[in-house]
Amino acid sequence: AQRVTQPEKLLSVFKGAPVELKCNYSYSGSPELFWYVQYSRQRLQLLLRHISRESIKGFTADLNKGETSFHLKKPFAQEEDSAMYYCAPPGGNFNKFYFGSGTKLNVKP
Amino acid sequence: DTEVTQTPKHLVMGMTNKKSLKCEQHMGHRAMYWYKQKAKKPPELMFVYSYEKLSINESVPSRFSPECPNSSLLNLHLHALQPEDSALYLCASSQEEGGGQPQHFGDGTRLSIL
């Protein structure tokens, strides 16, 4: 199955600091990857997808095929960015959706 | 309407009860999903429906029985659940089943088994 790995369970940064949430994938080919975010007491929602190459809420993510990574970055973290972030591929056979284990981002004032 | 709506929001049931979780979307999506999410864990895929037909069953115990009455509705029938089944159950939908399809999630039903 096509899987992703998020090595950090918790990432704490101060407001205004840069943040990078890591995601590595373990399959070949042309993956299509997503980042999802789950704010406290809110539903899981799509943050961005790599094919759109857009910036949402100041976050960007670039697919690096050489490093098989899809890290999520933001130059200046805000307190409202505190949430759980999940990296996700479409899955094997493109029928399944396996989330990474998630990284909890805590932005301190 | 760009939402996935799940009812009820909370459900407490005994191990001998029969209950159902409901999910509805009116975005014209043809793929719908059930996930189980335990505290501090990522969602785990349970079932996938595509064009109202069961496409994926991730070896889920038979005490969970999904049903897709039409393209907008997805149910999860529960019977004889165990305490370890207590979790947040998420419904999601996507345009089609397949690669590159972002999923829209509901708020979930928080299920507690006594």
mmCIF file of C-alpha atoms in Angstrom:
data_model
loop_
_atom_site.group_PDB
_atom_site.id
_atom_site.type_symbol
_atom_site.label_atom_id
_atom_site.label_comp_id
_atom_site.label_asym_id
_atom_site.label_seq_id
_atom_site.Cartn_x
_atom_site.Cartn_y
_atom_site.Cartn_z
ATOM 1 C CA ALA A 1 0.000 0.000 0.000
ATOM 2 C CA GLN A 2 1.047 3.550 -0.541
ATOM 3 C CA ARG A 3 1.895 5.161 2.761
ATOM 4 C CA VAL A 4 3.124 8.407 4.178
ATOM 5 C CA THR A 5 5.215 9.029 7.248
ATOM 6 C CA GLN A 6 4.995 12.029 9.518
ATOM 7 C CA PRO A 7 7.976 11.722 11.855
ATOM 8 C CA GLU A 8 6.978 14.386 14.362
ATOM 9 C CA LYS A 9 4.045 13.832 16.706
ATOM 10 C CA LEU A 10 4.328 17.306 18.178
ATOM 11 C CA LEU A 11 5.897 20.482 16.891
ATOM 12 C CA SER A 12 6.020 23.574 19.070
ATOM 13 C CA VAL A 13 7.102 26.948 17.711
ATOM 14 C CA PHE A 14 6.730 30.537 18.782
ATOM 15 C CA LYS A 15 4.449 32.929 16.970
ATOM 16 C CA GLY A 16 6.227 34.483 14.016
ATOM 17 C CA ALA A 17 8.714 31.630 13.670
ATOM 18 C CA PRO A 18 8.927 29.534 10.502
ATOM 19 C CA VAL A 19 7.332 26.141 10.633
ATOM 20 C CA GLU A 20 7.868 22.975 8.612
ATOM 21 C CA LEU A 21 5.788 19.860 9.081
ATOM 22 C CA LYS A 22 7.427 16.848 7.510
ATOM 23 C CA CYS A 23 5.800 14.235 5.327
ATOM 24 C CA ASN A 24 7.617 11.484 3.453
ATOM 25 C CA TYR A 25 6.005 8.991 1.116
ATOM 26 C CA SER A 26 7.107 5.483 0.329
ATOM 27 C CA TYR A 27 5.960 4.765 -3.176
ATOM 28 C CA SER A 28 7.159 5.457 -6.677
ATOM 29 C CA GLY A 29 5.416 6.985 -9.610
ATOM 30 C CA SER A 30 3.675 10.299 -9.607
ATOM 31 C CA PRO A 31 2.018 10.615 -6.243
ATOM 32 C CA GLU A 32 -0.772 12.976 -5.552
ATOM 33 C CA LEU A 33 -0.660 14.212 -2.002
ATOM 34 C CA PHE A 34 -2.803 16.301 0.274
ATOM 35 C CA TRP A 35 -2.504 18.067 3.567
ATOM 36 C CA TYR A 36 -5.521 18.033 5.849
ATOM 37 C CA VAL A 37 -5.970 20.070 9.019
ATOM 38 C CA GLN A 38 -8.131 19.468 12.060
ATOM 39 C CA TYR A 39 -8.564 22.489 14.312
ATOM 40 C CA SER A 40 -9.811 21.946 17.841
ATOM 41 C CA ARG A 41 -13.524 21.060 17.808
ATOM 42 C CA GLN A 42 -13.732 21.449 14.033
ATOM 43 C CA ARG A 43 -14.074 18.994 11.225
ATOM 44 C CA LEU A 44 -11.183 17.591 9.288
ATOM 45 C CA GLN A 45 -10.702 19.768 6.227
ATOM 46 C CA LEU A 46 -8.530 19.906 3.172
ATOM 47 C CA LEU A 47 -5.704 22.424 3.521
ATOM 48 C CA LEU A 48 -4.013 22.003 0.183
ATOM 49 C CA ARG A 49 -3.178 19.529 -2.553
ATOM 50 C CA HIS A 50 0.073 19.404 -4.373
ATOM 51 C CA ILE A 51 -1.283 19.653 -7.912
ATOM 52 C CA SER A 52 -2.890 22.996 -7.210
ATOM 53 C CA ARG A 53 0.407 24.535 -6.140
ATOM 54 C CA GLU A 54 -1.451 27.234 -4.270
ATOM 55 C CA SER A 55 -0.898 28.803 -0.888
ATOM 56 C CA ILE A 56 -3.642 28.429 1.679
ATOM 57 C CA LYS A 57 -3.514 30.436 4.914
ATOM 58 C CA GLY A 58 0.128 31.128 4.119
ATOM 59 C CA PHE A 59 1.020 27.432 3.902
ATOM 60 C CA THR A 60 2.749 25.871 0.928
ATOM 61 C CA ALA A 61 3.896 22.351 0.194
ATOM 62 C CA ASP A 62 6.232 21.257 -2.557
ATOM 63 C CA LEU A 63 6.532 17.753 -3.828
ATOM 64 C CA ASN A 64 10.185 16.685 -3.869
ATOM 65 C CA LYS A 65 10.445 13.458 -5.821
ATOM 66 C CA GLY A 66 14.149 13.107 -5.135
ATOM 67 C CA GLU A 67 13.586 13.123 -1.391
ATOM 68 C CA THR A 68 10.084 11.598 -1.650
ATOM 69 C CA SER A 69 8.792 14.365 0.553
ATOM 70 C CA PHE A 70 5.844 16.735 0.695
ATOM 71 C CA HIS A 71 6.679 18.988 3.616
ATOM 72 C CA LEU A 72 4.248 21.693 4.701
ATOM 73 C CA LYS A 73 5.781 25.093 5.314
ATOM 74 C CA LYS A 74 4.815 28.501 6.559
ATOM 75 C CA PRO A 75 7.280 31.358 6.977
ATOM 76 C CA PHE A 76 5.594 33.006 9.974
ATOM 77 C CA ALA A 77 3.441 30.862 12.228
ATOM 78 C CA GLN A 78 0.311 32.298 13.835
ATOM 79 C CA GLU A 79 -1.408 31.131 17.014
ATOM 80 C CA GLU A 80 -4.497 30.197 15.002
ATOM 81 C CA ASP A 81 -2.376 27.683 13.084
ATOM 82 C CA SER A 82 -2.341 25.446 16.157
ATOM 83 C CA ALA A 83 -4.040 22.253 15.028
ATOM 84 C CA MET A 84 -3.505 18.671 13.999
ATOM 85 C CA TYR A 85 -2.070 18.282 10.507
ATOM 86 C CA TYR A 86 -2.337 15.110 8.455
ATOM 87 C CA CYS A 87 -0.516 14.248 5.274
ATOM 88 C CA ALA A 88 -2.445 11.905 2.988
ATOM 89 C CA PRO A 89 -1.974 10.147 -0.317
ATOM 90 C CA PRO A 90 -4.847 8.764 -2.394
ATOM 91 C CA GLY A 91 -3.720 5.257 -1.578
ATOM 92 C CA GLY A 92 -3.077 2.068 -3.479
ATOM 93 C CA ASN A 93 -5.365 1.454 -6.427
ATOM 94 C CA PHE A 94 -6.428 5.015 -5.785
ATOM 95 C CA ASN A 95 -9.311 3.537 -3.872
ATOM 96 C CA LYS A 96 -8.042 3.959 -0.375
ATOM 97 C CA PHE A 97 -7.075 6.884 1.697
ATOM 98 C CA TYR A 98 -4.449 6.305 4.357
ATOM 99 C CA PHE A 99 -3.638 9.242 6.529
ATOM 100 C CA GLY A 100 -0.240 9.827 8.046
ATOM 101 C CA SER A 101 -0.057 9.586 11.827
ATOM 102 C CA GLY A 102 -0.417 13.346 12.126
ATOM 103 C CA THR A 103 1.619 16.175 13.613
ATOM 104 C CA LYS A 104 0.184 18.403 16.295
ATOM 105 C CA LEU A 105 1.355 21.960 15.755
ATOM 106 C CA ASN A 106 1.399 24.175 18.805
ATOM 107 C CA VAL A 107 2.128 27.852 18.160
ATOM 108 C CA LYS A 108 3.027 29.622 21.377
ATOM 109 C CA PRO A 109 2.430 33.360 21.912
ATOM 110 C CA ASP B 1 -24.530 23.071 -0.139
ATOM 111 C CA THR B 2 -20.884 22.114 0.339
ATOM 112 C CA GLU B 3 -21.228 20.206 3.577
ATOM 113 C CA VAL B 4 -21.343 16.655 4.756
ATOM 114 C CA THR B 5 -23.896 16.356 7.542
ATOM 115 C CA GLN B 6 -23.744 13.607 10.136
ATOM 116 C CA THR B 7 -26.365 12.669 12.705
ATOM 117 C CA PRO B 8 -26.459 12.211 15.580
ATOM 118 C CA LYS B 9 -23.520 14.213 16.906
ATOM 119 C CA HIS B 10 -23.291 12.045 20.006
ATOM 120 C CA LEU B 11 -24.546 8.535 20.677
ATOM 121 C CA VAL B 12 -24.364 6.441 23.807
ATOM 122 C CA MET B 13 -25.482 2.858 23.491
ATOM 123 C CA GLY B 14 -25.290 -0.424 25.305
ATOM 124 C CA MET B 15 -23.617 -3.471 23.866
ATOM 125 C CA THR B 16 -26.935 -5.092 23.021
ATOM 126 C CA ASN B 17 -28.491 -2.079 21.327
ATOM 127 C CA LYS B 18 -29.031 -1.514 17.614
ATOM 128 C CA LYS B 19 -28.516 1.986 16.312
ATOM 129 C CA SER B 20 -27.638 3.734 13.067
ATOM 130 C CA LEU B 21 -25.369 6.596 12.103
ATOM 131 C CA LYS B 22 -26.437 8.761 9.205
ATOM 132 C CA CYS B 23 -24.505 10.822 6.697
ATOM 133 C CA GLU B 24 -25.820 13.094 3.973
ATOM 134 C CA GLN B 25 -24.255 15.193 1.221
ATOM 135 C CA HIS B 26 -25.791 17.203 -1.591
ATOM 136 C CA MET B 27 -22.674 18.012 -3.562
ATOM 137 C CA GLY B 28 -23.347 15.376 -6.207
ATOM 138 C CA HIS B 29 -20.400 13.328 -4.984
ATOM 139 C CA ARG B 30 -20.443 9.705 -6.076
ATOM 140 C CA ALA B 31 -18.004 8.299 -3.519
ATOM 141 C CA MET B 32 -18.712 8.167 0.207
ATOM 142 C CA TYR B 33 -16.603 6.891 3.060
ATOM 143 C CA TRP B 34 -16.792 5.823 6.689
ATOM 144 C CA TYR B 35 -13.805 6.313 8.968
ATOM 145 C CA LYS B 36 -13.165 5.515 12.602
ATOM 146 C CA GLN B 37 -11.016 7.905 14.621
ATOM 147 C CA LYS B 38 -9.745 7.143 18.095
ATOM 148 C CA ALA B 39 -8.422 9.930 20.309
ATOM 149 C CA LYS B 40 -5.104 11.395 19.163
ATOM 150 C CA LYS B 41 -5.003 9.022 16.168
ATOM 151 C CA PRO B 42 -5.542 9.567 12.443
ATOM 152 C CA PRO B 43 -8.809 8.486 10.862
ATOM 153 C CA GLU B 44 -8.850 4.836 9.790
ATOM 154 C CA LEU B 45 -10.751 3.884 6.679
ATOM 155 C CA MET B 46 -13.631 1.447 7.223
ATOM 156 C CA PHE B 47 -15.774 1.431 4.074
ATOM 157 C CA VAL B 48 -15.898 3.044 0.661
ATOM 158 C CA TYR B 49 -19.004 3.325 -1.492
ATOM 159 C CA SER B 50 -18.778 4.249 -5.126
ATOM 160 C CA TYR B 51 -21.935 4.897 -7.122
ATOM 161 C CA GLU B 52 -23.938 3.406 -4.260
ATOM 162 C CA LYS B 53 -22.058 0.118 -4.368
ATOM 163 C CA LEU B 54 -19.695 -1.085 -1.678
ATOM 164 C CA SER B 55 -16.212 -0.776 -3.091
ATOM 165 C CA ILE B 56 -13.962 -1.276 -0.109
ATOM 166 C CA ASN B 57 -14.448 -3.030 3.222
ATOM 167 C CA GLU B 58 -11.302 -2.743 5.293
ATOM 168 C CA SER B 59 -11.935 -6.017 7.137
ATOM 169 C CA VAL B 60 -14.405 -4.336 9.439
ATOM 170 C CA PRO B 61 -16.246 -6.617 11.909
ATOM 171 C CA SER B 62 -19.769 -7.547 10.858
ATOM 172 C CA ARG B 63 -21.246 -5.723 13.830
ATOM 173 C CA PHE B 64 -20.772 -2.649 11.596
ATOM 174 C CA SER B 65 -23.054 -2.769 8.572
ATOM 175 C CA PRO B 66 -22.925 0.024 5.990
ATOM 176 C CA GLU B 67 -25.737 0.945 3.665
ATOM 177 C CA CYS B 68 -26.012 3.435 0.830
ATOM 178 C CA PRO B 69 -29.718 3.939 0.036
ATOM 179 C CA ASN B 70 -29.007 6.573 -2.612
ATOM 180 C CA SER B 71 -26.230 8.770 -3.886
ATOM 181 C CA SER B 72 -26.733 11.351 -1.147
ATOM 182 C CA LEU B 73 -27.091 9.123 1.892
ATOM 183 C CA LEU B 74 -24.813 6.771 3.740
ATOM 184 C CA ASN B 75 -25.761 4.854 6.862
ATOM 185 C CA LEU B 76 -23.770 2.805 9.311
ATOM 186 C CA HIS B 77 -25.841 0.267 11.212
ATOM 187 C CA LEU B 78 -24.474 -0.770 14.584
ATOM 188 C CA HIS B 79 -25.294 -3.932 16.500
ATOM 189 C CA ALA B 80 -23.696 -5.682 19.439
ATOM 190 C CA LEU B 81 -20.798 -3.278 19.631
ATOM 191 C CA GLN B 82 -17.914 -3.630 22.037
ATOM 192 C CA PRO B 83 -16.454 -0.988 24.365
ATOM 193 C CA GLU B 84 -13.406 -0.718 22.095
ATOM 194 C CA ASP B 85 -15.704 0.519 19.348
ATOM 195 C CA SER B 86 -16.104 3.791 21.212
ATOM 196 C CA ALA B 87 -14.661 6.428 18.875
ATOM 197 C CA LEU B 88 -15.457 9.312 16.568
ATOM 198 C CA TYR B 89 -17.020 8.042 13.348
ATOM 199 C CA LEU B 90 -16.404 10.253 10.361
ATOM 200 C CA CYS B 91 -18.199 10.308 7.062
ATOM 201 C CA ALA B 92 -16.611 11.806 3.971
ATOM 202 C CA SER B 93 -17.421 12.208 0.318
ATOM 203 C CA SER B 94 -15.544 12.932 -2.870
ATOM 204 C CA GLN B 95 -16.462 13.667 -6.458
ATOM 205 C CA GLU B 96 -15.420 10.217 -7.564
ATOM 206 C CA GLU B 97 -13.600 7.325 -6.020
ATOM 207 C CA GLY B 98 -10.098 7.544 -7.231
ATOM 208 C CA GLY B 99 -6.747 9.188 -7.134
ATOM 209 C CA GLY B 100 -6.504 12.881 -6.758
ATOM 210 C CA GLN B 101 -9.945 13.298 -5.246
ATOM 211 C CA PRO B 102 -10.020 15.452 -2.142
ATOM 212 C CA GLN B 103 -12.496 14.383 0.475
ATOM 213 C CA HIS B 104 -15.031 16.492 2.350
ATOM 214 C CA PHE B 105 -15.597 15.426 5.932
ATOM 215 C CA GLY B 106 -18.506 15.709 8.301
ATOM 216 C CA ASP B 107 -18.202 16.674 11.952
ATOM 217 C CA GLY B 108 -18.502 13.079 13.001
ATOM 218 C CA THR B 109 -20.605 11.111 15.460
ATOM 219 C CA ARG B 110 -18.990 10.562 18.844
ATOM 220 C CA LEU B 111 -19.992 7.058 19.871
ATOM 221 C CA SER B 112 -19.719 5.706 23.392
ATOM 222 C CA ILE B 113 -20.395 2.053 24.155
ATOM 223 C CA LEU B 114 -21.347 1.266 27.715
#
